[in-house]
Tab-separated table of C-alpha atoms and ligand atoms in Angstrom:
chain	number	residue	atom	x	y	z
A	1	MET	CA	36.459	-11.049	12.332
A	2	ASP	CA	34.584	-8.813	14.796
A	3	ILE	CA	32.379	-6.954	12.271
A	4	ASN	CA	28.833	-8.760	11.476
A	5	PRO	CA	29.826	-9.504	7.533
A	6	GLN	CA	26.433	-7.905	6.221
A	7	VAL	CA	27.827	-4.460	7.939
A	8	ALA	CA	31.438	-5.276	6.842
A	9	SER	CA	29.926	-5.459	3.346
A	10	LEU	CA	28.799	-1.653	3.112
A	11	THR	CA	30.669	0.928	1.080
A	12	LYS	CA	30.733	4.395	2.166
A	13	SER	CA	27.903	6.571	0.658
A	14	ALA	CA	29.650	8.156	-2.385
A	15	THR	CA	27.505	11.063	-2.110
A	16	LEU	CA	27.985	12.269	1.525
A	17	LYS	CA	31.658	11.532	0.967
A	18	ILE	CA	32.064	13.479	-1.650
A	19	THR	CA	29.775	16.434	-0.306
A	20	ALA	CA	32.290	16.562	2.960
A	21	LEU	CA	34.601	16.362	0.693
A	22	THR	CA	33.808	19.538	-0.867
A	23	LYS	CA	32.927	21.334	1.841
A	24	GLN	CA	35.993	20.867	3.572
A	25	ILE	CA	37.998	22.182	0.734
A	26	LYS	CA	35.946	25.587	0.110
A	27	LYS	CA	36.552	25.970	4.152
A	28	GLN	CA	40.323	25.540	3.698
A	29	GLY	CA	39.620	28.982	1.601
A	30	LYS	CA	39.497	27.473	-1.916
A	31	ASP	CA	37.233	28.558	-4.158
A	32	VAL	CA	35.746	25.288	-5.262
A	33	VAL	CA	32.045	24.873	-7.514
A	34	ASN	CA	29.942	22.461	-5.777
A	35	PHE	CA	28.015	20.915	-8.147
A	36	ALA	CA	28.121	17.493	-6.023
A	37	ALA	CA	25.618	18.642	-3.378
A	38	GLY	CA	22.366	16.938	-2.487
A	39	GLU	CA	20.994	19.800	-0.458
A	40	PRO	CA	19.604	23.108	-1.772
A	41	ASP	CA	22.248	25.706	-1.089
A	42	PHE	CA	19.555	28.377	0.614
A	43	ASP	CA	19.629	28.346	4.794
A	44	THR	CA	16.356	26.672	6.670
A	45	PRO	CA	13.592	29.552	5.703
A	46	ASP	CA	12.932	31.894	8.644
A	47	PHE	CA	9.372	30.590	9.266
A	48	ILE	CA	10.851	27.336	10.208
A	49	LYS	CA	13.783	28.379	12.389
A	50	LYS	CA	11.849	30.834	14.582
A	51	ALA	CA	9.090	27.753	15.166
A	52	ALA	CA	12.138	25.828	16.574
A	53	LYS	CA	13.499	28.247	18.948
A	54	GLU	CA	9.867	28.641	20.290
A	55	ALA	CA	9.735	24.678	20.500
A	56	ILE	CA	12.971	25.120	22.627
A	57	ASP	CA	11.395	28.403	24.941
A	58	GLN	CA	8.242	26.581	25.570
A	59	GLY	CA	9.927	23.028	26.375
A	60	PHE	CA	8.878	20.739	23.344
A	61	THR	CA	12.070	18.926	24.472
A	62	LYS	CA	11.477	15.651	25.640
A	63	TYR	CA	10.216	12.302	24.047
A	64	THR	CA	7.299	12.648	21.592
A	65	PRO	CA	5.014	9.549	20.352
A	66	SER	CA	7.421	6.836	18.935
A	67	THR	CA	5.948	7.750	15.032
A	68	GLY	CA	5.959	11.385	16.081
A	69	ASP	CA	4.084	14.110	17.180
A	70	LEU	CA	-0.109	14.059	16.435
A	71	LYS	CA	-0.257	17.906	15.033
A	72	LEU	CA	3.094	17.109	13.048
A	73	LYS	CA	0.638	13.929	11.681
A	74	GLU	CA	-1.537	15.534	10.886
A	75	ALA	CA	-0.055	17.866	9.218
A	76	ILE	CA	1.415	15.272	7.228
A	77	ALA	CA	-2.053	13.774	7.022
A	78	ARG	CA	-3.306	17.009	4.980
A	79	ARG	CA	-0.358	16.957	2.571
A	80	LEU	CA	-1.473	13.078	1.911
A	81	GLU	CA	-4.786	13.659	1.320
A	82	ARG	CA	-4.007	17.026	-1.327
A	83	GLN	CA	-1.918	14.078	-3.030
A	84	GLY	CA	-4.723	11.945	-3.417
A	85	ASN	CA	-3.160	9.886	-1.214
A	86	PRO	CA	-5.565	6.839	0.467
A	87	PHE	CA	-3.220	6.616	3.979
A	88	SER	CA	-3.784	10.438	4.752
A	89	ASP	CA	-5.062	9.183	8.328
A	90	LYS	CA	-2.685	10.032	10.872
A	91	ASN	CA	-2.795	6.165	12.151
A	92	ASN	CA	-1.099	5.117	8.512
A	93	ILE	CA	2.145	7.941	8.913
A	94	VAL	CA	5.338	7.380	10.732
A	95	VAL	CA	7.848	10.224	11.263
A	96	THR	CA	11.242	9.122	10.810
A	97	ALA	CA	14.784	10.507	11.489
A	98	GLY	CA	15.052	11.479	7.744
A	99	ALA	CA	13.448	9.893	4.396
A	100	LYS	CA	16.484	7.473	4.120
A	101	TYR	CA	15.796	6.051	7.816
A	102	ALA	CA	12.118	5.901	6.510
A	103	ILE	CA	13.513	3.555	3.874
A	104	PHE	CA	14.949	1.549	5.902
A	105	LEU	CA	12.623	0.344	8.434
A	106	ALA	CA	9.620	-0.322	5.384
A	107	LEU	CA	12.504	-2.504	4.014
A	108	LEU	CA	13.669	-3.971	6.960
A	109	SER	CA	9.775	-4.776	7.993
A	110	LEU	CA	9.301	-6.189	4.762
A	111	ALA	CA	12.219	-8.246	2.966
A	112	SER	CA	13.135	-12.052	4.350
A	113	GLU	CA	15.443	-14.316	3.406
A	114	GLY	CA	14.643	-15.425	-0.039
A	115	ASP	CA	13.308	-12.333	-1.139
A	116	GLU	CA	14.252	-10.149	-3.968
A	117	ILE	CA	13.954	-6.616	-3.856
A	118	LEU	CA	14.307	-4.618	-7.257
A	119	ILE	CA	16.235	-1.622	-8.246
A	120	PRO	CA	15.922	0.117	-11.287
A	121	LEU	CA	19.636	1.116	-12.033
A	122	PRO	CA	21.086	3.684	-12.069
A	123	TYR	CA	19.642	3.882	-8.453
A	124	TRP	CA	20.427	6.095	-5.184
A	125	VAL	CA	23.337	5.283	-3.519
A	126	SER	CA	21.826	3.748	-0.438
A	127	TYR	CA	19.046	1.209	-1.403
A	128	PRO	CA	21.703	-1.448	-2.367
A	129	GLU	CA	23.069	-0.912	0.540
A	130	MET	CA	20.119	-0.636	2.659
A	131	VAL	CA	19.159	-4.064	0.968
A	132	LYS	CA	22.608	-5.411	2.387
A	133	LEU	CA	21.555	-4.955	5.715
A	134	THR	CA	18.600	-7.375	5.251
A	135	PRO	CA	18.084	-10.987	4.780
A	136	ALA	CA	16.926	-10.611	0.813
A	137	LYS	CA	19.051	-10.050	-2.024
A	138	PRO	CA	18.728	-6.384	-4.575
A	139	LYS	CA	18.320	-7.701	-8.204
A	140	PHE	CA	18.656	-4.665	-10.413
A	141	ILE	CA	16.633	-3.676	-13.348
A	142	GLN	CA	18.735	-1.853	-16.360
A	143	LEU	CA	17.252	1.165	-17.400
A	144	SER	CA	17.958	2.505	-21.062
A	145	GLN	CA	19.024	5.538	-22.113
A	146	GLU	CA	16.760	5.624	-25.238
A	147	ASN	CA	13.697	5.375	-22.723
A	148	ASN	CA	15.552	8.726	-20.451
A	149	PHE	CA	16.136	6.176	-18.038
A	150	LYS	CA	12.772	5.505	-16.902
A	151	LEU	CA	11.434	2.504	-15.808
A	152	THR	CA	9.076	1.096	-18.599
A	153	PRO	CA	6.406	-2.039	-17.775
A	154	GLU	CA	7.886	-4.246	-20.339
A	155	LEU	CA	11.154	-3.918	-17.993
A	156	LEU	CA	9.155	-4.455	-14.737
A	157	GLU	CA	7.334	-7.207	-16.186
A	158	LYS	CA	10.488	-9.528	-17.369
A	159	SER	CA	12.050	-8.683	-13.716
A	160	ILE	CA	9.578	-9.934	-11.918
A	161	THR	CA	9.698	-13.787	-10.091
A	162	PRO	CA	7.901	-15.490	-7.732
A	163	ARG	CA	10.532	-14.496	-5.569
A	164	THR	CA	10.441	-10.535	-5.754
A	165	LYS	CA	9.075	-8.765	-2.681
A	166	VAL	CA	9.760	-4.897	-2.756
A	167	LEU	CA	10.528	-2.408	-6.168
A	168	LEU	CA	12.119	0.358	-4.848
A	169	PHE	CA	10.724	3.220	-6.539
A	170	ASN	CA	12.104	6.486	-6.964
A	171	TYR	CA	10.659	9.354	-8.571
A	172	PRO	CA	11.563	12.273	-9.642
A	173	SER	CA	14.735	9.957	-9.857
A	174	ASN	CA	18.106	10.608	-8.374
A	175	PRO	CA	20.344	10.812	-9.999
A	176	THR	CA	18.870	11.124	-13.813
A	177	GLY	CA	16.002	13.790	-12.940
A	178	ALA	CA	13.440	11.373	-14.526
A	179	THR	CA	9.982	11.489	-13.809
A	180	TYR	CA	6.731	10.025	-14.728
A	181	THR	CA	3.412	11.007	-16.192
A	182	ARG	CA	0.208	9.870	-14.983
A	183	GLN	CA	-0.550	7.289	-17.430
A	184	GLU	CA	2.949	5.887	-17.193
A	185	LEU	CA	2.361	5.627	-13.055
A	186	LEU	CA	-1.008	3.768	-13.742
A	187	GLN	CA	0.804	1.181	-16.162
A	188	ILE	CA	3.432	0.004	-13.314
A	189	ALA	CA	0.401	0.447	-10.865
A	190	GLN	CA	-1.554	-2.171	-12.503
A	191	ILE	CA	1.577	-4.280	-12.890
A	192	VAL	CA	1.934	-4.443	-9.365
A	193	GLU	CA	-1.707	-4.987	-9.035
A	194	LYS	CA	-1.564	-8.033	-10.659
A	195	ASN	CA	1.386	-9.300	-9.018
A	196	ASN	CA	2.347	-9.937	-5.017
A	197	PHE	CA	4.474	-7.217	-4.206
A	198	TYR	CA	5.144	-4.043	-2.748
A	199	VAL	CA	6.243	-0.982	-3.884
A	200	LEU	CA	8.704	1.424	-1.818
A	201	SER	CA	7.957	4.851	-3.477
A	202	ASP	CA	10.183	7.235	-2.601
A	203	GLU	CA	8.734	10.565	-3.538
A	204	ILE	CA	11.433	12.817	-2.046
A	205	TYR	CA	11.687	14.940	-5.035
A	206	GLU	CA	7.688	15.734	-5.583
A	207	ALA	CA	8.084	19.793	-4.923
A	208	LEU	CA	10.769	19.902	-7.880
A	209	VAL	CA	8.959	19.245	-11.013
A	210	TYR	CA	9.578	21.280	-13.582
A	211	ASP	CA	8.011	22.371	-16.815
A	212	GLN	CA	4.219	22.374	-15.842
A	213	ARG	CA	4.418	18.642	-14.861
A	214	GLU	CA	2.522	17.660	-12.253
A	215	HIS	CA	3.481	15.212	-9.631
A	216	VAL	CA	1.434	12.279	-8.987
A	217	CYS	CA	1.572	10.618	-5.984
A	218	LEU	CA	1.840	6.548	-7.059
A	219	ALA	CA	-0.589	5.512	-4.464
A	220	SER	CA	-3.206	8.449	-5.308
A	221	LEU	CA	-3.711	5.986	-8.295
A	222	GLY	CA	-6.138	3.256	-6.574
A	223	LYS	CA	-4.292	0.275	-7.896
A	224	ALA	CA	-2.538	-2.104	-4.851
A	225	VAL	CA	-3.172	0.763	-2.406
A	226	GLU	CA	-2.427	-1.749	0.865
A	227	ARG	CA	1.169	-2.530	-1.013
A	228	ILE	CA	2.394	0.593	-1.622
A	229	VAL	CA	4.692	2.619	0.556
A	230	THR	CA	5.053	6.236	0.173
A	231	VAL	CA	7.985	8.113	1.527
A	232	SER	CA	8.746	11.985	1.778
A	233	GLY	CA	10.368	14.005	4.266
A	234	LEU	CA	11.353	18.171	4.015
A	235	SER	CA	14.962	17.350	3.525
A	236	LYS	CA	14.954	18.977	-0.191
A	237	THR	CA	11.707	21.004	-0.502
A	238	PHE	CA	12.576	23.018	2.587
A	239	SER	CA	16.552	22.465	3.232
A	240	MET	CA	16.103	20.818	5.904
A	241	THR	CA	18.705	18.391	5.173
A	242	GLY	CA	20.230	18.637	9.066
A	243	TRP	CA	16.854	18.468	10.872
A	244	ARG	CA	16.441	15.366	9.695
A	245	VAL	CA	12.722	14.830	9.038
A	246	GLY	CA	11.053	12.365	7.228
A	247	TYR	CA	8.181	10.091	7.197
A	248	LEU	CA	6.429	7.057	5.328
A	249	ALA	CA	2.740	6.283	5.272
A	250	ALA	CA	1.420	2.445	4.594
A	251	ASN	CA	-1.233	-0.031	5.754
A	252	GLN	CA	-1.730	-0.561	9.201
A	253	LYS	CA	0.237	-3.926	9.458
A	254	LEU	CA	3.341	-2.302	8.185
A	255	VAL	CA	3.265	0.805	10.244
A	256	ASP	CA	2.860	-1.068	13.145
A	257	ALA	CA	6.030	-3.356	12.361
A	258	VAL	CA	7.967	-0.038	11.793
A	259	SER	CA	6.593	2.252	14.992
A	260	ASN	CA	7.461	-1.127	16.960
A	261	ILE	CA	11.204	-1.001	15.273
A	262	CYS	CA	10.788	3.184	16.129
A	263	GLY	CA	10.568	2.640	19.459
A	264	HIS	CA	13.389	0.348	20.447
A	265	THR	CA	16.159	1.966	18.061
A	266	THR	CA	15.326	5.803	17.622
A	267	SER	CA	12.259	6.435	20.538
A	268	CYS	CA	10.919	9.162	18.394
A	269	PRO	CA	12.537	12.100	15.544
A	270	CYS	CA	13.930	15.084	17.727
A	271	SER	CA	11.156	17.215	18.824
A	272	ILE	CA	12.634	20.499	18.007
A	273	SER	CA	13.023	19.350	14.464
A	274	GLN	CA	9.059	18.230	14.431
A	275	ALA	CA	7.862	21.716	15.632
A	276	ALA	CA	10.200	22.958	13.025
A	277	ALA	CA	8.600	20.469	10.357
A	278	ILE	CA	4.649	21.608	11.570
A	279	ALA	CA	5.464	25.113	10.558
A	280	ALA	CA	7.178	24.174	7.374
A	281	LEU	CA	4.366	22.045	6.046
A	282	GLU	CA	1.496	24.976	6.858
A	283	ASN	CA	3.370	27.108	4.630
A	284	GLN	CA	2.350	26.182	1.016
A	285	GLU	CA	3.624	29.378	-0.642
A	286	TRP	CA	7.438	28.226	0.374
A	287	GLU	CA	6.883	25.158	-2.300
A	288	SER	CA	5.941	27.096	-5.320
A	289	LYS	CA	8.780	29.982	-4.957
A	290	VAL	CA	11.301	27.282	-4.658
A	291	LYS	CA	10.510	25.226	-7.947
A	292	VAL	CA	10.245	28.395	-9.819
A	293	LYS	CA	14.077	29.275	-8.856
A	294	PHE	CA	15.326	25.819	-9.321
A	295	GLN	CA	13.844	25.683	-12.955
A	296	GLU	CA	15.527	28.635	-13.699
A	297	ARG	CA	18.736	27.453	-12.285
A	298	ARG	CA	18.020	23.751	-14.328
A	299	ASP	CA	17.955	25.843	-17.754
A	300	LEU	CA	20.958	28.049	-17.127
A	301	LEU	CA	22.995	24.765	-16.568
A	302	TYR	CA	21.428	22.848	-19.494
A	303	SER	CA	21.841	25.609	-21.948
A	304	ARG	CA	25.567	26.094	-20.605
A	305	LEU	CA	26.539	22.094	-20.563
A	306	SER	CA	24.336	21.803	-24.443
A	307	GLN	CA	27.011	24.145	-25.587
A	308	ILE	CA	30.233	22.124	-24.332
A	309	LYS	CA	31.661	19.305	-26.365
A	310	LYS	CA	32.266	15.888	-25.402
A	311	ILE	CA	29.669	16.311	-22.460
A	312	ILE	CA	25.835	15.511	-23.209
A	313	PRO	CA	23.799	16.665	-20.656
A	314	TYR	CA	20.289	15.392	-19.964
A	315	ASN	CA	17.502	17.792	-19.174
A	316	PRO	CA	16.240	16.625	-16.048
A	317	GLU	CA	12.089	16.565	-15.759
A	318	GLY	CA	12.352	16.971	-11.898
A	319	THR	CA	15.071	17.238	-8.746
A	320	PHE	CA	18.057	19.102	-8.779
A	321	TYR	CA	20.484	16.799	-10.637
A	322	MET	CA	21.501	16.705	-14.250
A	323	PHE	CA	23.001	13.165	-15.476
A	324	CYS	CA	25.268	13.785	-18.083
A	325	ASP	CA	27.032	11.443	-20.331
A	326	ILE	CA	31.287	11.922	-21.025
A	327	ARG	CA	31.619	8.730	-22.527
A	328	GLU	CA	33.363	10.730	-25.054
A	329	THR	CA	35.972	12.449	-23.076
A	330	GLY	CA	37.044	8.733	-22.721
A	331	LEU	CA	37.515	8.792	-19.111
A	332	ASN	CA	35.519	6.879	-16.688
A	333	SER	CA	33.273	8.766	-14.072
A	334	LEU	CA	35.120	8.468	-11.093
A	335	GLU	CA	38.773	9.778	-13.165
A	336	PHE	CA	36.437	12.944	-14.853
A	337	CYS	CA	35.492	14.306	-11.152
A	338	SER	CA	38.854	13.666	-9.663
A	339	GLN	CA	40.671	15.768	-12.442
A	340	LEU	CA	37.957	18.031	-12.530
A	341	LEU	CA	37.818	18.930	-9.098
A	342	ASP	CA	42.041	18.357	-8.697
A	343	ARG	CA	42.360	20.723	-12.189
A	344	GLU	CA	39.584	23.402	-11.936
A	345	LEU	CA	38.316	23.144	-8.741
A	346	VAL	CA	34.555	21.645	-9.736
A	347	SER	CA	32.997	18.959	-7.942
A	348	CYS	CA	30.368	16.787	-8.940
A	349	ILE	CA	29.228	13.129	-8.334
A	350	PRO	CA	30.711	10.158	-10.570
A	351	ALA	CA	27.727	7.954	-11.335
A	352	SER	CA	29.501	4.636	-10.689
A	353	PRO	CA	28.028	4.984	-7.442
A	354	PHE	CA	24.721	4.805	-8.868
A	355	GLY	CA	25.428	1.340	-11.020
A	356	GLN	CA	25.817	3.552	-14.351
A	357	GLU	CA	29.207	3.964	-15.774
A	358	GLY	CA	30.109	6.743	-18.448
A	359	PHE	CA	27.888	9.241	-16.652
A	360	VAL	CA	28.415	12.200	-14.133
A	361	ARG	CA	25.609	13.458	-11.406
A	362	VAL	CA	25.969	17.733	-11.558
A	363	SER	CA	23.708	19.048	-8.958
A	364	PHE	CA	22.046	22.591	-10.036
A	365	ALA	CA	21.217	23.359	-6.219
A	366	THR	CA	23.751	26.251	-6.147
A	367	SER	CA	23.630	29.939	-7.292
A	368	THR	CA	23.154	31.311	-11.324
A	369	GLU	CA	26.730	32.982	-10.530
A	370	GLN	CA	27.994	29.659	-9.270
A	371	ILE	CA	25.870	27.757	-11.937
A	372	ASN	CA	27.935	30.193	-14.847
A	373	LYS	CA	31.390	30.094	-12.950
A	374	GLY	CA	31.084	26.120	-13.089
A	375	ALA	CA	30.100	25.773	-16.785
A	376	ASP	CA	33.442	28.034	-17.421
A	377	ARG	CA	35.460	25.461	-15.591
A	378	ILE	CA	34.151	22.405	-17.156
A	379	SER	CA	34.781	24.217	-20.450
A	380	THR	CA	38.271	24.595	-19.641
A	381	PHE	CA	38.654	21.447	-18.649
A	382	MET	CA	37.203	20.024	-21.876
A	383	GLU	CA	39.188	21.898	-24.070
A	384	LYS	CA	42.146	20.787	-22.283
A	385	LEU	CA	41.504	17.347	-22.367
B	401	LIG	N1	15.686	9.525	-1.349
B	401	LIG	C1	16.546	9.873	-2.208
B	401	LIG	C2	16.381	9.291	-3.555
B	401	LIG	C3	17.621	11.105	-2.104
B	401	LIG	O1	18.013	11.176	-2.953
B	401	LIG	C4	17.594	11.437	-0.400
B	401	LIG	C5	18.569	12.301	-0.346
B	401	LIG	N2	18.958	12.270	0.710
B	401	LIG	C6	16.671	10.762	0.540
B	401	LIG	C7	16.163	9.837	0.155
B	401	LIG	C8	16.798	10.876	2.066
B	401	LIG	O2	16.673	11.928	2.267
B	401	LIG	P1	16.337	12.142	3.844
B	401	LIG	O3	17.134	11.638	4.729
B	401	LIG	O4	17.384	13.701	3.862
B	401	LIG	O5	15.061	12.411	3.875
B	402	LIG	N1	20.756	12.384	-1.303
B	402	LIG	C1	21.944	13.571	-1.150
B	402	LIG	C2	22.382	13.023	-2.409
B	402	LIG	O1	22.021	11.816	-2.989
B	402	LIG	C3	22.243	14.045	-0.239
B	402	LIG	C4	23.438	12.711	0.298
B	402	LIG	C5	22.675	11.536	0.919
B	402	LIG	O2	21.898	11.197	1.603
B	402	LIG	O3	23.266	10.243	0.452
B	402	LIG	O4	23.224	13.384	-2.911
């Protein structure tokens, strides 16, 4: 066998695969409703594009420091400081090619042979696959529907063993949309403080929390800060998925380890994207506008899907995903999604690649017109079942 078995064992990213398939069908001229997208439908804002164009014209087109341009790290540091993150010094920050790479780098730096990586289930598709590329093993924590798929202190405590090295924690959660209150996070942070493991806190959807909820950064709670790694990025908030800018904030030792890998693998994130990211982070108005828009879309999708028989939507507290229980249809999630696409041209993501059967993920990162059209079609699909 030519391929390293660790690499050969990886499955394809279902989210990227289905999103690409949906775009391809659309290109063929078919009127498909895209409820699969893990990215906002709107274009990157002009003020961000302008900064990128200026960067090119001014020759900002060479290698930057491998952990990112100083000005960008300062802008990220100011954001982290506003969130109360103690790692708000430029030396505690590494800018990466997307948050995905930041998560992978932190995992690779921490996970050794014999370690267990805790992954609450349902999980984001890429977490178990990233763990497969390290010497450690994933250990899943099945979350319960009764607790709105939230990690409870009891579930976490029960899963900890002397081998526990990292908890891969994502909130607001992809795919369930669940998020945590300050009090709930404090309970988790206290468990981390008592036990000797790291938390990789993936807060990429931090700007998208609804109904006057506030996003609380886990590291800001002052518990076990040395062992909390905050990950975020610009993909979702600023509709910059293709620009590939993410970052992590962590203790000095981990930052040094991660920087070393960056230096020998990517050299640095794209300089032009970094210039664009500085402009994005300097604009604080954008985020509140985006949040209002997504909340309107969530409300519309929730009210529409709630009226359809045999589908039970969960009202997400954050993100742009709605997790829906489809068990009453008698179809598994893959069958549901492929039949829905074939018959009604609506694409959404089956939850089986998130580790959870019987559910689908419906993205509302699309216009209200598309949401209405998609809901009409789901309704027709259900009636014919
Ligand atoms: N974490 C989660 C939970 C995500 O859904 C995504 C989606 N792309 C990422 C991380 C990575 O985002 P990016 O690499 O585009 O910054
Ligand atoms: N994170 C998004 C999603 O879950 C984008 C695709 C990906 O990176 O997996 O759909």
